[in-house]
mmCIF file of C-alpha atoms in Angstrom:
data_model
loop_
_atom_site.group_PDB
_atom_site.id
_atom_site.type_symbol
_atom_site.label_atom_id
_atom_site.label_comp_id
_atom_site.label_asym_id
_atom_site.label_seq_id
_atom_site.Cartn_x
_atom_site.Cartn_y
_atom_site.Cartn_z
ATOM 1 C CA GLY A 1 52.807 66.556 46.491
ATOM 2 C CA ALA A 2 53.608 62.865 47.089
ATOM 3 C CA VAL A 3 57.079 62.846 45.567
ATOM 4 C CA VAL A 4 59.275 59.764 45.827
ATOM 5 C CA SER A 5 62.946 60.023 44.905
ATOM 6 C CA GLN A 6 65.025 56.986 43.981
ATOM 7 C CA HIS A 7 68.796 56.964 43.646
ATOM 8 C CA PRO A 8 70.786 56.058 41.663
ATOM 9 C CA SER A 9 68.766 56.043 38.462
ATOM 10 C CA TRP A 10 71.302 53.891 36.669
ATOM 11 C CA VAL A 11 74.185 51.694 37.800
ATOM 12 C CA ILE A 12 76.581 49.325 36.091
ATOM 13 C CA CYS A 13 78.825 47.108 38.153
ATOM 14 C CA LYS A 14 80.864 43.956 38.020
ATOM 15 C CA SER A 15 79.528 40.557 38.964
ATOM 16 C CA GLY A 16 80.018 39.788 42.656
ATOM 17 C CA THR A 17 79.718 43.342 43.938
ATOM 18 C CA SER A 18 76.926 44.686 46.135
ATOM 19 C CA VAL A 19 74.711 47.575 45.094
ATOM 20 C CA LYS A 20 72.606 49.807 47.330
ATOM 21 C CA ILE A 21 69.521 51.640 46.057
ATOM 22 C CA GLU A 22 67.868 54.402 48.075
ATOM 23 C CA CYS A 23 64.201 55.367 48.103
ATOM 24 C CA ARG A 24 63.070 58.571 49.801
ATOM 25 C CA SER A 25 59.657 60.110 50.298
ATOM 26 C CA LEU A 26 60.339 63.850 49.988
ATOM 27 C CA ASP A 27 57.142 65.502 51.146
ATOM 28 C CA PHE A 28 55.343 62.900 53.232
ATOM 29 C CA GLN A 29 56.061 60.273 55.836
ATOM 30 C CA ALA A 30 55.889 56.769 54.412
ATOM 31 C CA THR A 31 54.760 54.200 56.934
ATOM 32 C CA THR A 32 55.056 51.537 54.257
ATOM 33 C CA MET A 33 57.459 51.208 51.341
ATOM 34 C CA PHE A 34 57.454 48.622 48.591
ATOM 35 C CA TRP A 35 60.126 47.290 46.246
ATOM 36 C CA TYR A 36 59.303 46.029 42.771
ATOM 37 C CA ARG A 37 61.159 44.537 39.884
ATOM 38 C CA GLN A 38 60.118 45.081 36.261
ATOM 39 C CA PHE A 39 61.304 43.202 33.200
ATOM 40 C CA PRO A 40 60.810 44.633 29.694
ATOM 41 C CA LYS A 41 57.185 44.550 28.587
ATOM 42 C CA GLN A 42 56.152 42.801 31.785
ATOM 43 C CA SER A 43 54.184 43.940 34.780
ATOM 44 C CA LEU A 44 55.668 45.152 38.022
ATOM 45 C CA MET A 45 56.398 42.251 40.368
ATOM 46 C CA LEU A 46 56.390 42.974 44.075
ATOM 47 C CA MET A 47 59.556 41.829 45.800
ATOM 48 C CA ALA A 48 58.969 42.955 49.360
ATOM 49 C CA THR A 49 56.983 45.211 51.654
ATOM 50 C CA SER A 50 58.590 47.106 54.510
ATOM 51 C CA ASN A 51 57.130 49.025 57.393
ATOM 52 C CA GLU A 52 59.219 51.572 59.246
ATOM 53 C CA GLY A 53 61.136 49.970 62.067
ATOM 54 C CA SER A 54 60.101 46.426 61.150
ATOM 55 C CA LYS A 55 61.619 43.605 59.148
ATOM 56 C CA ALA A 56 60.585 43.472 55.521
ATOM 57 C CA THR A 57 58.074 40.910 54.292
ATOM 58 C CA TYR A 58 59.346 39.174 51.167
ATOM 59 C CA GLU A 59 57.248 37.668 48.389
ATOM 60 C CA GLN A 60 57.546 33.987 47.650
ATOM 61 C CA GLY A 61 60.633 33.231 45.599
ATOM 62 C CA VAL A 62 62.546 36.371 46.591
ATOM 63 C CA GLU A 63 65.791 35.610 48.414
ATOM 64 C CA LYS A 64 65.971 37.546 51.669
ATOM 65 C CA ASP A 65 69.737 37.204 51.944
ATOM 66 C CA LYS A 66 70.278 38.488 48.429
ATOM 67 C CA PHE A 67 67.912 41.457 48.518
ATOM 68 C CA LEU A 68 68.441 43.205 51.848
ATOM 69 C CA ILE A 69 65.831 45.807 52.698
ATOM 70 C CA ASN A 70 66.114 48.408 55.431
ATOM 71 C CA HIS A 71 63.399 50.899 56.359
ATOM 72 C CA ALA A 72 65.061 52.788 59.184
ATOM 73 C CA SER A 73 63.020 55.990 59.022
ATOM 74 C CA LEU A 74 59.663 57.244 57.786
ATOM 75 C CA THR A 75 61.292 58.786 54.729
ATOM 76 C CA LEU A 76 63.999 56.324 53.703
ATOM 77 C CA SER A 77 64.197 52.718 52.608
ATOM 78 C CA THR A 78 67.163 50.994 51.017
ATOM 79 C CA LEU A 79 67.493 47.884 48.891
ATOM 80 C CA THR A 80 70.902 46.228 48.761
ATOM 81 C CA VAL A 81 71.521 43.627 46.085
ATOM 82 C CA THR A 82 74.299 41.501 47.528
ATOM 83 C CA SER A 83 76.850 39.648 45.402
ATOM 84 C CA ALA A 84 75.032 40.697 42.262
ATOM 85 C CA HIS A 85 75.145 38.530 39.156
ATOM 86 C CA PRO A 86 74.021 39.181 35.556
ATOM 87 C CA GLU A 87 70.635 37.561 36.203
ATOM 88 C CA ASP A 88 69.959 40.308 38.771
ATOM 89 C CA SER A 89 70.062 42.905 36.001
ATOM 90 C CA SER A 90 66.657 44.575 35.888
ATOM 91 C CA PHE A 91 64.661 47.728 36.539
ATOM 92 C CA TYR A 92 64.032 48.127 40.269
ATOM 93 C CA ILE A 93 61.289 50.500 41.407
ATOM 94 C CA CYS A 94 60.279 51.564 44.883
ATOM 95 C CA SER A 95 56.998 53.002 46.067
ATOM 96 C CA ALA A 96 55.875 54.653 49.250
ATOM 97 C CA ARG A 97 52.534 55.049 50.940
ATOM 98 C CA GLU A 98 51.609 57.428 53.734
ATOM 99 C CA THR A 99 48.685 55.512 55.213
ATOM 100 C CA VAL A 100 46.766 52.364 54.390
ATOM 101 C CA ASN A 101 44.052 54.443 52.688
ATOM 102 C CA GLN A 102 46.446 56.289 50.390
ATOM 103 C CA PRO A 103 47.708 55.098 47.002
ATOM 104 C CA GLN A 104 51.299 54.044 46.451
ATOM 105 C CA HIS A 105 53.537 56.673 44.867
ATOM 106 C CA PHE A 106 56.477 55.466 42.842
ATOM 107 C CA GLY A 107 60.057 56.544 42.332
ATOM 108 C CA ASP A 108 61.552 56.727 38.859
ATOM 109 C CA GLY A 109 63.343 53.422 39.175
ATOM 110 C CA THR A 110 66.929 52.191 39.053
ATOM 111 C CA ARG A 111 68.274 50.466 35.973
ATOM 112 C CA LEU A 112 70.778 47.877 37.274
ATOM 113 C CA SER A 113 73.186 46.219 34.856
ATOM 114 C CA ILE A 114 75.595 43.563 36.121
ATOM 115 C CA LEU A 115 78.494 42.720 33.832
ATOM 116 C CA GLU B 1 44.134 33.400 42.275
ATOM 117 C CA ASP B 2 44.004 37.195 42.008
ATOM 118 C CA GLN B 3 44.626 38.306 38.445
ATOM 119 C CA VAL B 4 44.592 41.407 36.253
ATOM 120 C CA THR B 5 44.352 41.378 32.451
ATOM 121 C CA GLN B 6 44.659 44.508 30.359
ATOM 122 C CA SER B 7 43.625 44.970 26.736
ATOM 123 C CA PRO B 8 44.576 45.884 24.161
ATOM 124 C CA GLU B 9 48.306 45.362 24.604
ATOM 125 C CA ALA B 10 48.991 48.325 22.328
ATOM 126 C CA LEU B 11 46.806 51.061 20.879
ATOM 127 C CA ARG B 12 47.572 53.628 18.207
ATOM 128 C CA LEU B 13 45.285 56.639 17.950
ATOM 129 C CA GLN B 14 45.123 59.736 15.848
ATOM 130 C CA GLU B 15 45.090 62.933 17.867
ATOM 131 C CA GLY B 16 41.470 63.635 18.824
ATOM 132 C CA GLU B 17 40.348 60.017 18.320
ATOM 133 C CA SER B 18 38.689 58.912 21.568
ATOM 134 C CA SER B 19 38.978 55.337 22.816
ATOM 135 C CA SER B 20 38.891 53.100 25.896
ATOM 136 C CA LEU B 21 41.372 50.813 27.634
ATOM 137 C CA ASN B 22 40.126 47.737 29.471
ATOM 138 C CA CYS B 23 41.226 46.173 32.754
ATOM 139 C CA SER B 24 39.572 42.885 33.697
ATOM 140 C CA TYR B 25 40.199 41.525 37.151
ATOM 141 C CA THR B 26 39.494 38.647 39.483
ATOM 142 C CA VAL B 27 40.236 39.312 43.124
ATOM 143 C CA SER B 28 39.017 38.019 46.447
ATOM 144 C CA GLY B 29 37.411 41.092 47.963
ATOM 145 C CA LEU B 30 38.385 44.210 46.040
ATOM 146 C CA ARG B 31 39.874 46.843 48.279
ATOM 147 C CA GLY B 32 40.779 49.202 45.478
ATOM 148 C CA LEU B 33 41.556 49.402 41.768
ATOM 149 C CA PHE B 34 44.319 51.744 40.688
ATOM 150 C CA TRP B 35 45.274 53.326 37.383
ATOM 151 C CA TYR B 36 48.806 54.520 36.749
ATOM 152 C CA ARG B 37 50.582 56.073 33.793
ATOM 153 C CA GLN B 38 54.169 55.021 33.074
ATOM 154 C CA ASP B 39 56.504 56.825 30.680
ATOM 155 C CA PRO B 40 59.537 54.967 29.249
ATOM 156 C CA GLY B 41 62.337 54.596 31.800
ATOM 157 C CA LYS B 42 60.231 56.120 34.570
ATOM 158 C CA GLY B 43 58.213 54.897 37.514
ATOM 159 C CA PRO B 44 54.399 54.780 37.400
ATOM 160 C CA GLU B 45 52.518 57.998 38.045
ATOM 161 C CA PHE B 46 49.311 57.687 40.064
ATOM 162 C CA LEU B 47 46.093 58.614 38.241
ATOM 163 C CA PHE B 48 43.017 57.208 40.014
ATOM 164 C CA THR B 49 41.735 54.932 42.744
ATOM 165 C CA LEU B 50 38.303 53.319 42.411
ATOM 166 C CA TYR B 51 36.743 51.467 45.309
ATOM 167 C CA SER B 52 33.293 50.196 44.335
ATOM 168 C CA ALA B 53 31.229 49.277 41.295
ATOM 169 C CA GLY B 54 29.596 52.274 39.688
ATOM 170 C CA GLU B 55 32.285 54.692 40.792
ATOM 171 C CA GLU B 56 33.757 57.090 38.211
ATOM 172 C CA LYS B 57 36.661 59.527 38.376
ATOM 173 C CA GLU B 58 37.884 62.105 35.892
ATOM 174 C CA LYS B 59 41.088 64.009 35.307
ATOM 175 C CA GLU B 60 41.485 66.199 32.240
ATOM 176 C CA ARG B 61 40.975 63.914 29.198
ATOM 177 C CA LEU B 62 40.854 60.726 31.283
ATOM 178 C CA LYS B 63 37.850 59.084 32.906
ATOM 179 C CA ALA B 64 37.978 55.825 34.848
ATOM 180 C CA THR B 65 34.965 53.639 35.549
ATOM 181 C CA LEU B 66 34.517 50.453 37.559
ATOM 182 C CA THR B 67 32.201 47.443 37.467
ATOM 183 C CA LYS B 68 32.360 44.216 39.470
ATOM 184 C CA LYS B 69 34.535 42.565 36.834
ATOM 185 C CA GLU B 70 36.378 45.296 34.980
ATOM 186 C CA SER B 71 37.471 48.884 34.749
ATOM 187 C CA PHE B 72 37.704 51.149 31.750
ATOM 188 C CA LEU B 73 39.981 54.101 31.189
ATOM 189 C CA HIS B 74 38.309 56.359 28.652
ATOM 190 C CA ILE B 75 40.497 58.831 26.801
ATOM 191 C CA THR B 76 38.631 61.702 25.181
ATOM 192 C CA ALA B 77 40.229 63.639 22.328
ATOM 193 C CA PRO B 78 43.753 62.435 23.172
ATOM 194 C CA LYS B 79 46.862 64.471 22.491
ATOM 195 C CA PRO B 80 50.381 63.228 21.669
ATOM 196 C CA GLU B 81 51.445 63.944 25.256
ATOM 197 C CA ASP B 82 48.994 61.278 26.413
ATOM 198 C CA SER B 83 51.270 58.668 24.839
ATOM 199 C CA ALA B 84 52.451 56.314 27.614
ATOM 200 C CA THR B 85 51.836 52.887 29.063
ATOM 201 C CA TYR B 86 48.748 52.765 31.251
ATOM 202 C CA LEU B 87 48.842 50.280 34.098
ATOM 203 C CA CYS B 88 45.949 48.867 36.092
ATOM 204 C CA ALA B 89 46.429 47.297 39.524
ATOM 205 C CA VAL B 90 44.139 45.768 42.126
ATOM 206 C CA GLN B 91 44.457 45.383 45.852
ATOM 207 C CA ALA B 92 42.685 42.541 47.598
ATOM 208 C CA GLY B 93 40.872 43.230 50.821
ATOM 209 C CA ASN B 94 43.230 41.312 53.090
ATOM 210 C CA THR B 95 46.629 42.420 51.756
ATOM 211 C CA ASP B 96 48.833 45.428 51.104
ATOM 212 C CA LYS B 97 49.918 43.986 47.803
ATOM 213 C CA LEU B 98 49.125 45.543 44.407
ATOM 214 C CA ILE B 99 48.729 43.109 41.520
ATOM 215 C CA PHE B 100 49.535 44.795 38.244
ATOM 216 C CA GLY B 101 48.468 44.054 34.715
ATOM 217 C CA THR B 102 51.002 44.193 31.908
ATOM 218 C CA GLY B 103 49.676 47.532 30.697
ATOM 219 C CA THR B 104 48.377 49.091 27.503
ATOM 220 C CA ARG B 105 50.954 50.955 25.455
ATOM 221 C CA LEU B 106 49.190 53.992 23.980
ATOM 222 C CA GLN B 107 50.599 56.007 21.096
ATOM 223 C CA VAL B 108 48.830 59.155 19.941
ATOM 224 C CA PHE B 109 49.915 60.594 16.612
ATOM 225 C CA PRO B 110 49.425 64.228 15.545
#
């Protein structure tokens, strides 16, 4: 149980393009989803928290207009990196949680490389 | 400021050689402490949640314990398939946010 699917797992694109990453909870309804960024040998850094049907809450220093988050249903959240540049290259990971008393379950991440 | 520090950064064990990983934390009102396992190129896999000092949880060769300042992940008679990075995270009482440590990279050799 508690499976979270993230797609795509790997993407390479040119500088200036936009990239959309999907996060789905497959066997539970996720009232809250989270987006993280992870650099090599560093800890996961929370970018934003989203509740179904509400606007995402972004962490300090994360550009809202660059990292667009949509949580339109209880099983799907998307992260769109707009006008991506090489410095946006990273490992992006989503997580989903069914209720406030449940742990977060993570997807397998998306390796984003901007050329 | 809420903070999580994990040690050691890396640990090499012979198969069957038991050891412990440490997670020290400072947080304003602990709501929960979480242990995850992360394999290379993958997302973290949930292992345990601990809520209060004195609590212990076990799963196969892993046992997690919690005090007011730190948590230990004990690995008994590890096998090569236990090789992974083990992450500790805390959640403060007034937020949804998990604060992660940088992890302990465990390698178990046959």
